[in-house]
mmCIF file of N, CA and C in Angstrom:
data_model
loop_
_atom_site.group_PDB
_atom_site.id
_atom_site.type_symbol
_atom_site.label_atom_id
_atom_site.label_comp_id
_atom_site.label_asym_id
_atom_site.label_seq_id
_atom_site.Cartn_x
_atom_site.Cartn_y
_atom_site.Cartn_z
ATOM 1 N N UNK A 1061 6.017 -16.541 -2.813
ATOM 2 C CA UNK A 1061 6.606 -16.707 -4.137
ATOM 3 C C UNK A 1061 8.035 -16.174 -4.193
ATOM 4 N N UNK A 1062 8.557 -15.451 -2.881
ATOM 5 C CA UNK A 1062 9.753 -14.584 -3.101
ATOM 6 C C UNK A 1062 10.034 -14.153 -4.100
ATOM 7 N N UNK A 1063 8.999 -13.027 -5.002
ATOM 8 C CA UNK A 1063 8.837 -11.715 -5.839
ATOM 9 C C UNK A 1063 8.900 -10.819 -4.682
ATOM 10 N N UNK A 1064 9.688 -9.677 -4.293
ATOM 11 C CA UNK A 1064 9.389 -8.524 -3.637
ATOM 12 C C UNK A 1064 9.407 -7.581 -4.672
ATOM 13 N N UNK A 1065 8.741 -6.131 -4.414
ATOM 14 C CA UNK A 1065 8.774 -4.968 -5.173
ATOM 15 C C UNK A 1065 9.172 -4.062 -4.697
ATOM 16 N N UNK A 1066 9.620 -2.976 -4.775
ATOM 17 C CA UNK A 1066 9.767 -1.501 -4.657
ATOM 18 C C UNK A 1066 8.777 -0.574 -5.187
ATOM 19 N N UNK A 1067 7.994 -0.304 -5.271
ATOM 20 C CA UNK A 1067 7.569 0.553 -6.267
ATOM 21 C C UNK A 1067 7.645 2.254 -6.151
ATOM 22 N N UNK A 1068 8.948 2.144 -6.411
ATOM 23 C CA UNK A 1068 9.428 3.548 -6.632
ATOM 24 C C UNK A 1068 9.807 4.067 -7.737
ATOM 25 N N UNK A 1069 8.692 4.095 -8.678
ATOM 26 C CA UNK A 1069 8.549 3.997 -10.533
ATOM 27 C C UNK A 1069 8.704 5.713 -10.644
ATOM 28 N N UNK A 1070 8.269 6.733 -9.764
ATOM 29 C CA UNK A 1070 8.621 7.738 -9.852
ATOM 30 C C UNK A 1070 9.270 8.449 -8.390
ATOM 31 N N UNK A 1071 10.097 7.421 -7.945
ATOM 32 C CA UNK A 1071 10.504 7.996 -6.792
ATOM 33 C C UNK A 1071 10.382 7.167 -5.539
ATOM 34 N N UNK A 1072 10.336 7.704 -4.207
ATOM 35 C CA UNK A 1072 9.635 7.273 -3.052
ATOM 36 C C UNK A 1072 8.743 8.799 -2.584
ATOM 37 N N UNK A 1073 8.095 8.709 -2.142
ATOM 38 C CA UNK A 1073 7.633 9.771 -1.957
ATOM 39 C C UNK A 1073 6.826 9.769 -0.113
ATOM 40 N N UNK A 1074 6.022 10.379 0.804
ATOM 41 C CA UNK A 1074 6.155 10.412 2.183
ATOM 42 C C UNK A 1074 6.491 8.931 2.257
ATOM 43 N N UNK A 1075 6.640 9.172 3.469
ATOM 44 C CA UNK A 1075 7.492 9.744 4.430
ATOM 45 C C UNK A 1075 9.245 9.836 4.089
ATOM 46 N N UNK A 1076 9.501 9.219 2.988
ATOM 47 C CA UNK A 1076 11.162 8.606 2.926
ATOM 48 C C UNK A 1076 11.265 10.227 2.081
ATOM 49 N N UNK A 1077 10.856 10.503 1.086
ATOM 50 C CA UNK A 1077 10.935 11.652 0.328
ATOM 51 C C UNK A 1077 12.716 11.248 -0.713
ATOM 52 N N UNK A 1078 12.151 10.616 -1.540
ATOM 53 C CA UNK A 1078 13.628 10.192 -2.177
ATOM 54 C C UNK A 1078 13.008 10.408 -3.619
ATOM 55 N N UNK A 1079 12.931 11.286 -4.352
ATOM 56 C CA UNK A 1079 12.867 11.681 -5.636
ATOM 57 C C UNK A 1079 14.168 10.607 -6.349
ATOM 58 N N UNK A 1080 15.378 10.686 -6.425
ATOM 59 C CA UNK A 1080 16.412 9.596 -7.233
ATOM 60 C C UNK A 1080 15.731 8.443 -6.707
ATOM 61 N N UNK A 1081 15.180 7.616 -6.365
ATOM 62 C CA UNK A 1081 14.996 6.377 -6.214
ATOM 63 C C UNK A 1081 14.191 5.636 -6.982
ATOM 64 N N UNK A 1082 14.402 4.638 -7.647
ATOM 65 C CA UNK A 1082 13.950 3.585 -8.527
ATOM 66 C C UNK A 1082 13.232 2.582 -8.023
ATOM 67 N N UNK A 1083 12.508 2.059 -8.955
ATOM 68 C CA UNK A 1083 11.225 1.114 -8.567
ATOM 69 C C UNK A 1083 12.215 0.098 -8.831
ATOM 70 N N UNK A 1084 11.835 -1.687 -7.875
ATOM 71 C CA UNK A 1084 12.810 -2.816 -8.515
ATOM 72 C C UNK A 1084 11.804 -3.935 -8.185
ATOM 73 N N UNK A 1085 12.168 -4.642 -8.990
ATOM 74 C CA UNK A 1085 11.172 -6.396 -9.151
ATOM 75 C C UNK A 1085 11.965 -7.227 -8.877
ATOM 76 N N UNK A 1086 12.810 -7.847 -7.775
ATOM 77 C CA UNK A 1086 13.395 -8.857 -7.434
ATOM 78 C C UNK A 1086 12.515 -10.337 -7.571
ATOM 79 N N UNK A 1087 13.564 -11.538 -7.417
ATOM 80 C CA UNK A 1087 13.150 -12.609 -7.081
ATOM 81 C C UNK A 1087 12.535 -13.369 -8.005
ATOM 82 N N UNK A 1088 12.585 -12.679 -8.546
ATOM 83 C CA UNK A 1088 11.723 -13.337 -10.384
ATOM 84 C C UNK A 1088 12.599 -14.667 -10.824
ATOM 85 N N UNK A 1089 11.642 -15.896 -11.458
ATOM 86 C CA UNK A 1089 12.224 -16.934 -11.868
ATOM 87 C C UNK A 1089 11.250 -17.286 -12.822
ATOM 88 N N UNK A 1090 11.961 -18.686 -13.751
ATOM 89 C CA UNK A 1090 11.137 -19.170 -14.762
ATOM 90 C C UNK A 1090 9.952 -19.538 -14.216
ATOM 91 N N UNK A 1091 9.431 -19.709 -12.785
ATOM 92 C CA UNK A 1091 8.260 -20.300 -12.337
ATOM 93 C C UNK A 1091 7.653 -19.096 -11.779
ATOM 94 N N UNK A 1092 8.213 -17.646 -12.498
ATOM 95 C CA UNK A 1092 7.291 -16.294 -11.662
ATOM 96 C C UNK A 1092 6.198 -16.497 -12.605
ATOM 97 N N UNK A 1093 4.909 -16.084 -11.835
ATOM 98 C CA UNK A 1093 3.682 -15.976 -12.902
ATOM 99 C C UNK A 1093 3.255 -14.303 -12.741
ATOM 100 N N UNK A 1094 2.472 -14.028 -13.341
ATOM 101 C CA UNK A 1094 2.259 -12.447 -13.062
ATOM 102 C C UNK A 1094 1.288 -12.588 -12.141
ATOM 103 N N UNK A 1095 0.362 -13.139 -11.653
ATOM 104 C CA UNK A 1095 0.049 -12.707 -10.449
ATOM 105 C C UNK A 1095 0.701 -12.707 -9.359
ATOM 106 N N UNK A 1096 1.910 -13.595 -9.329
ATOM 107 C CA UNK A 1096 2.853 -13.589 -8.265
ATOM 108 C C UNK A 1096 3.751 -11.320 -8.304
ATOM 109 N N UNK A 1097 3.855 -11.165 -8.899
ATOM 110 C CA UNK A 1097 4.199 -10.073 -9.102
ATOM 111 C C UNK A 1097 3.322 -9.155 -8.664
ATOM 112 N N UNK A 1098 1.939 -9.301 -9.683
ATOM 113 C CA UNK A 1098 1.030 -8.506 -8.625
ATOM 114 C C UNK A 1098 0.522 -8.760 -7.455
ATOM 115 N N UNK A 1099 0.550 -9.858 -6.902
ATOM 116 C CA UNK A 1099 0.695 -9.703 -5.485
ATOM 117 C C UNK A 1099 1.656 -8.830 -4.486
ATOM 118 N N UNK A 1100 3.235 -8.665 -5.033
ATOM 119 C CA UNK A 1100 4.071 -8.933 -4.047
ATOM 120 C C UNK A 1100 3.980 -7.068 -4.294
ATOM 121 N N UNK A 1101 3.501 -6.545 -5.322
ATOM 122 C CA UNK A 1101 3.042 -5.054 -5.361
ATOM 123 C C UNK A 1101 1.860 -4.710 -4.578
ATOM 124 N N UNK A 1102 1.052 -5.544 -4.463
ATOM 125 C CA UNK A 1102 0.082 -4.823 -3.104
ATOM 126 C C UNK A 1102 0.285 -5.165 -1.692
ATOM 127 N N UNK A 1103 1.404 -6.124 -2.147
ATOM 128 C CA UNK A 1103 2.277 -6.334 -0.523
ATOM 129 C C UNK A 1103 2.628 -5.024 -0.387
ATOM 130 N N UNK A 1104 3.697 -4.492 -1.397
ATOM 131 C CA UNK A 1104 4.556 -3.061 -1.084
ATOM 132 C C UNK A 1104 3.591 -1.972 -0.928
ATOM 133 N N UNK A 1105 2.684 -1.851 -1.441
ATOM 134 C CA UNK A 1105 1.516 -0.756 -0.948
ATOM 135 C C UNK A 1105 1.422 -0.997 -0.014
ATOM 136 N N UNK A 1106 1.136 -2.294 0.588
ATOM 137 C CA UNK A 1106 0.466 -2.197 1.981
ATOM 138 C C UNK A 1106 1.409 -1.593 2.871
ATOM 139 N N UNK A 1107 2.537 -2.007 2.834
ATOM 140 C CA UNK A 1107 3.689 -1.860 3.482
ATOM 141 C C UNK A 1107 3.792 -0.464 3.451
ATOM 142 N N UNK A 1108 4.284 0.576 2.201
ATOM 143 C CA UNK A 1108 4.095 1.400 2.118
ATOM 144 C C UNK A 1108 3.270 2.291 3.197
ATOM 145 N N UNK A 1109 1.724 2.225 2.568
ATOM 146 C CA UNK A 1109 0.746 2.731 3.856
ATOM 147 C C UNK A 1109 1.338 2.341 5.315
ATOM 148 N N UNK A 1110 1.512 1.365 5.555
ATOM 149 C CA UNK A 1110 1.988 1.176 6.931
ATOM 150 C C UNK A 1110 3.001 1.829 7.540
ATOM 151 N N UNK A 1111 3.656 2.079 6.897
ATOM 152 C CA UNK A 1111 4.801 3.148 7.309
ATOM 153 C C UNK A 1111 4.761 4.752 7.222
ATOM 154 N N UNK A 1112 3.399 5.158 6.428
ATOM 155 C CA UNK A 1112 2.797 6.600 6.519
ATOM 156 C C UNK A 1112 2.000 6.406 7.978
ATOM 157 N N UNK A 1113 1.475 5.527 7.874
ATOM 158 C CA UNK A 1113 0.611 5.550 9.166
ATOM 159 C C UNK A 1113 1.073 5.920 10.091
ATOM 160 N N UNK A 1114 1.902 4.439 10.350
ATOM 161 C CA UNK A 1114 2.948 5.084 11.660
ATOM 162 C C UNK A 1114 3.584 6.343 11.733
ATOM 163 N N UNK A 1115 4.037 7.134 10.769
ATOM 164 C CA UNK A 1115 4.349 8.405 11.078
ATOM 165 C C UNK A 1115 3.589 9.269 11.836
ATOM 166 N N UNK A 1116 2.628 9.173 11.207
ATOM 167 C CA UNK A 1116 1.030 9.966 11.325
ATOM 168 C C UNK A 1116 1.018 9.807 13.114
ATOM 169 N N UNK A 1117 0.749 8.543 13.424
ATOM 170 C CA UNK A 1117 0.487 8.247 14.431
ATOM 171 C C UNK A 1117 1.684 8.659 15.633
ATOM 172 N N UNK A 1118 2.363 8.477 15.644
ATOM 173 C CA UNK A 1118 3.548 9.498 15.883
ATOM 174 C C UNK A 1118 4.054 10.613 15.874
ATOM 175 N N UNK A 1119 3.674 11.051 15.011
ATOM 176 C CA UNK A 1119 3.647 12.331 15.030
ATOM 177 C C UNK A 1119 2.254 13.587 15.550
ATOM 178 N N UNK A 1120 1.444 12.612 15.683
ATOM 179 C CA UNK A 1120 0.222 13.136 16.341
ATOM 180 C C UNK A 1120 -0.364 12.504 17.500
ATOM 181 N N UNK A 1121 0.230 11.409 18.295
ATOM 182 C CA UNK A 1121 0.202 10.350 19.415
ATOM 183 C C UNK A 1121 -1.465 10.561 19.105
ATOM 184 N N UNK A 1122 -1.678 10.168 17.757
ATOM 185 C CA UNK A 1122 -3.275 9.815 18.147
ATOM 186 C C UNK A 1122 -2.987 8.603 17.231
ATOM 187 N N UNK A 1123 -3.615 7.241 17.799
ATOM 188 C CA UNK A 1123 -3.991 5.421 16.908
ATOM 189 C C UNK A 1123 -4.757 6.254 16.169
ATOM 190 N N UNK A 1124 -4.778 5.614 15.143
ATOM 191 C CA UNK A 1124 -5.880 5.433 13.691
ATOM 192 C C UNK A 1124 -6.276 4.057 13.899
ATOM 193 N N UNK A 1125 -7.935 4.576 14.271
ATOM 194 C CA UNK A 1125 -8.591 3.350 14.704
ATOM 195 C C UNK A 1125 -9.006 2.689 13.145
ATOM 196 N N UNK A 1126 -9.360 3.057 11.720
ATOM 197 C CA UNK A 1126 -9.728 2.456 10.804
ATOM 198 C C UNK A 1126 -8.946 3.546 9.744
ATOM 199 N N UNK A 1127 -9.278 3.030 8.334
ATOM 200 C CA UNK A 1127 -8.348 3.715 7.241
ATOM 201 C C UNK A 1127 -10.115 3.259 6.500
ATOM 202 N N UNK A 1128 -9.864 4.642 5.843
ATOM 203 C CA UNK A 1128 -11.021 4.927 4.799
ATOM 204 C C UNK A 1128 -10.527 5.103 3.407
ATOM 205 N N UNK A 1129 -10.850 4.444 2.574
ATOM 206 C CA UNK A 1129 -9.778 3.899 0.857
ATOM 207 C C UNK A 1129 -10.635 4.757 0.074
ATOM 208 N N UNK A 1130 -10.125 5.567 -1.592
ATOM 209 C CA UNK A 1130 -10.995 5.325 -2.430
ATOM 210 C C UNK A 1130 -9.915 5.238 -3.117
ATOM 211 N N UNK A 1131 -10.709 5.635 -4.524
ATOM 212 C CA UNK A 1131 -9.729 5.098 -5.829
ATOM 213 C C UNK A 1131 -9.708 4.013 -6.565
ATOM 214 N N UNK A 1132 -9.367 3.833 -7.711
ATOM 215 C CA UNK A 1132 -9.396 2.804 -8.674
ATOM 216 C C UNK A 1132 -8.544 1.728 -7.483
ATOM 217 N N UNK A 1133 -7.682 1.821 -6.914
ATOM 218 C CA UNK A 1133 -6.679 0.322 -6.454
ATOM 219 C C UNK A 1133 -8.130 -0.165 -4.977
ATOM 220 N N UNK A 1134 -8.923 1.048 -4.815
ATOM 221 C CA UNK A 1134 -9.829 0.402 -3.520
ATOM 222 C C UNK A 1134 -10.742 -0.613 -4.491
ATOM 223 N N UNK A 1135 -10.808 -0.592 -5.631
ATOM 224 C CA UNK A 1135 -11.329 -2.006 -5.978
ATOM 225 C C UNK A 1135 -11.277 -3.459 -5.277
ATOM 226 N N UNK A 1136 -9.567 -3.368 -5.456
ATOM 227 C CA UNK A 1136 -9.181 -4.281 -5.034
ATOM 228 C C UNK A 1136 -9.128 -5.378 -3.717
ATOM 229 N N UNK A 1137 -10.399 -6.139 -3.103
ATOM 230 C CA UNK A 1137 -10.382 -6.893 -1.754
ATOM 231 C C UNK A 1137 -9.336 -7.294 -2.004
ATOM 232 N N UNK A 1138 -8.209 -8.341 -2.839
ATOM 233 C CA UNK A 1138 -6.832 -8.483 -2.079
ATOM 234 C C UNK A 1138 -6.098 -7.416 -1.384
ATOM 235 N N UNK A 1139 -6.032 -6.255 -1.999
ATOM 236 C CA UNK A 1139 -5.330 -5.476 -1.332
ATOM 237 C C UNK A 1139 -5.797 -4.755 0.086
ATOM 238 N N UNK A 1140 -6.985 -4.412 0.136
ATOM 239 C CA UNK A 1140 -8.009 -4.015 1.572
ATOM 240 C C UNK A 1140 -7.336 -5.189 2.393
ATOM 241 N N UNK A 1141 -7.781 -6.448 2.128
ATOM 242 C CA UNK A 1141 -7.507 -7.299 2.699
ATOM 243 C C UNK A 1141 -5.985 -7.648 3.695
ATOM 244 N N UNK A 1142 -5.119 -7.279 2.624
ATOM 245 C CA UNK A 1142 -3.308 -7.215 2.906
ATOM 246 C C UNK A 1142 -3.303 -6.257 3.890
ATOM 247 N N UNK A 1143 -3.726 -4.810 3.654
ATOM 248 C CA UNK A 1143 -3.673 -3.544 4.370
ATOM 249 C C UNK A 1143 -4.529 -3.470 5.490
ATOM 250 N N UNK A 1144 -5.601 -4.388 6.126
ATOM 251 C CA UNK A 1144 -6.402 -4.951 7.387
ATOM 252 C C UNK A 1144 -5.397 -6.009 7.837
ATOM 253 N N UNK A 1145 -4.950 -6.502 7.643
ATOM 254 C CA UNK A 1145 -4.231 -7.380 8.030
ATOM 255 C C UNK A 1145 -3.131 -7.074 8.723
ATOM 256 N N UNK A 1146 -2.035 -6.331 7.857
ATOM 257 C CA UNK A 1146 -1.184 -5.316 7.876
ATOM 258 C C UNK A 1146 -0.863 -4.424 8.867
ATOM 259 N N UNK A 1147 -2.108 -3.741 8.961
ATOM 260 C CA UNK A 1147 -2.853 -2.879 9.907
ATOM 261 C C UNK A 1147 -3.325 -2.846 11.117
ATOM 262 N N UNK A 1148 -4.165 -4.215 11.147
ATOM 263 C CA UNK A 1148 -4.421 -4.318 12.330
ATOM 264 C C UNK A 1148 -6.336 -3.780 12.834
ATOM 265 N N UNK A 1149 -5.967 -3.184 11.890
ATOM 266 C CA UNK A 1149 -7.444 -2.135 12.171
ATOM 267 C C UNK A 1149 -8.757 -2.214 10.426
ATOM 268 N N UNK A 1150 -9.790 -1.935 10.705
ATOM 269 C CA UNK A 1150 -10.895 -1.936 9.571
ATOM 270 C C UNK A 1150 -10.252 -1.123 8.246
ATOM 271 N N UNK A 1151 -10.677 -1.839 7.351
ATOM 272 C CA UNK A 1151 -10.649 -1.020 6.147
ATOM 273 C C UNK A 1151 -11.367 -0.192 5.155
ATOM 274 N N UNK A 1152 -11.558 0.589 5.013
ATOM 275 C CA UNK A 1152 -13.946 0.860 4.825
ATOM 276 C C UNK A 1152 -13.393 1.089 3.368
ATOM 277 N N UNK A 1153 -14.266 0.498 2.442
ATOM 278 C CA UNK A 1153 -13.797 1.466 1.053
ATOM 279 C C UNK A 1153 -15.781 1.853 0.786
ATOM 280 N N UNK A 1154 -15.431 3.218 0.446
ATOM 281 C CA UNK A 1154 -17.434 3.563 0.199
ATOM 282 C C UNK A 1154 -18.007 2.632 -1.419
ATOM 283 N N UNK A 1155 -18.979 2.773 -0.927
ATOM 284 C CA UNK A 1155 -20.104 2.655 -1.956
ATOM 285 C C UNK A 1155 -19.557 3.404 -3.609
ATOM 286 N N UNK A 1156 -18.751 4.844 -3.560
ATOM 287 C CA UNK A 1156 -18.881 5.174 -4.630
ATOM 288 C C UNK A 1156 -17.113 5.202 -4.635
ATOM 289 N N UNK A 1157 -16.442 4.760 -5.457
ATOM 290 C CA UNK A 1157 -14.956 4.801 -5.374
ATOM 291 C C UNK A 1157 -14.143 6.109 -5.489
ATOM 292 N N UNK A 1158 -14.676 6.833 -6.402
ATOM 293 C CA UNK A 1158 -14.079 8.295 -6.654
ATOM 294 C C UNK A 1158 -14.350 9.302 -6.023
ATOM 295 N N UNK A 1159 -14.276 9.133 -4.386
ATOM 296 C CA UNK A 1159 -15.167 10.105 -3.093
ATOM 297 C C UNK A 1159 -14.190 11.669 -3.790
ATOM 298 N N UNK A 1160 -13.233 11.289 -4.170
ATOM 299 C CA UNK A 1160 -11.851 12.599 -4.475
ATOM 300 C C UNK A 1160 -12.791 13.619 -5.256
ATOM 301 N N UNK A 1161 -13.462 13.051 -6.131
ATOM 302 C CA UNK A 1161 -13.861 13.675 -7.249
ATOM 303 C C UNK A 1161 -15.476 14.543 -6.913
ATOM 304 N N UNK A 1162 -15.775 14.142 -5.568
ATOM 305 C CA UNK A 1162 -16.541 14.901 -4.835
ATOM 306 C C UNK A 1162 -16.283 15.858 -3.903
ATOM 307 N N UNK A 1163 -14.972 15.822 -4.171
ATOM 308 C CA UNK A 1163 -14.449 17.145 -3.063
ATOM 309 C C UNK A 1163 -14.567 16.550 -1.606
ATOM 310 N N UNK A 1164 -14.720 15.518 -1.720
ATOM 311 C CA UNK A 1164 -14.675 14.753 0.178
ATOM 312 C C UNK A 1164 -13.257 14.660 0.827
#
């Protein structure tokens, strides 16, 4: 759809660490629809994650063989989906979404 996002609505935060930085919605036209938008935002998540990863992985020369999700956005199979893809590797999201809220 050439919508890209930024979503740096409060910043960037790991790995870039840019507190002044602004979120931006390019590419928008009379034929943008909003799911085109929300797509091109769980593009930038994915992307996002992908570039923590690689740090990670780099910085600890250990692969991350799978990524384990929770949270309200692990709802989302488009986005699991983008971020397996993305990735390269499995995406597990559990049975109960709010693992955080169990102290896991």
């Amino acid at each position: 759809s050439g919508i890209q996002v930024l979503p740096a609505f409060t910043g960037l935060l790991a790995p870039n660490w840019r507190p002044e930085a602004r979120g931006v919605i390019v590419g928008i036209s009379g034929f943008t629809m909003p799911q085109h938008i929300i797509y091109a935002l769980l593009e930038a998540i994915s992307f996002q994650v992908k570039e923590l990863l690689e740090c990670i992985e780099e910085g600890t020369r250990v692969r991350i063989q799978s990524l384990l999700v929770d949270g309200g956005l692990s709802q989302s199979d488009n986005l699991l989906q983008l971020q397996a893809d993305l990735l390269g590797i499995d995406v597990i999201r559990p049975s109960m979404l709010e693992t955080t809220a169990l102290g896991a």
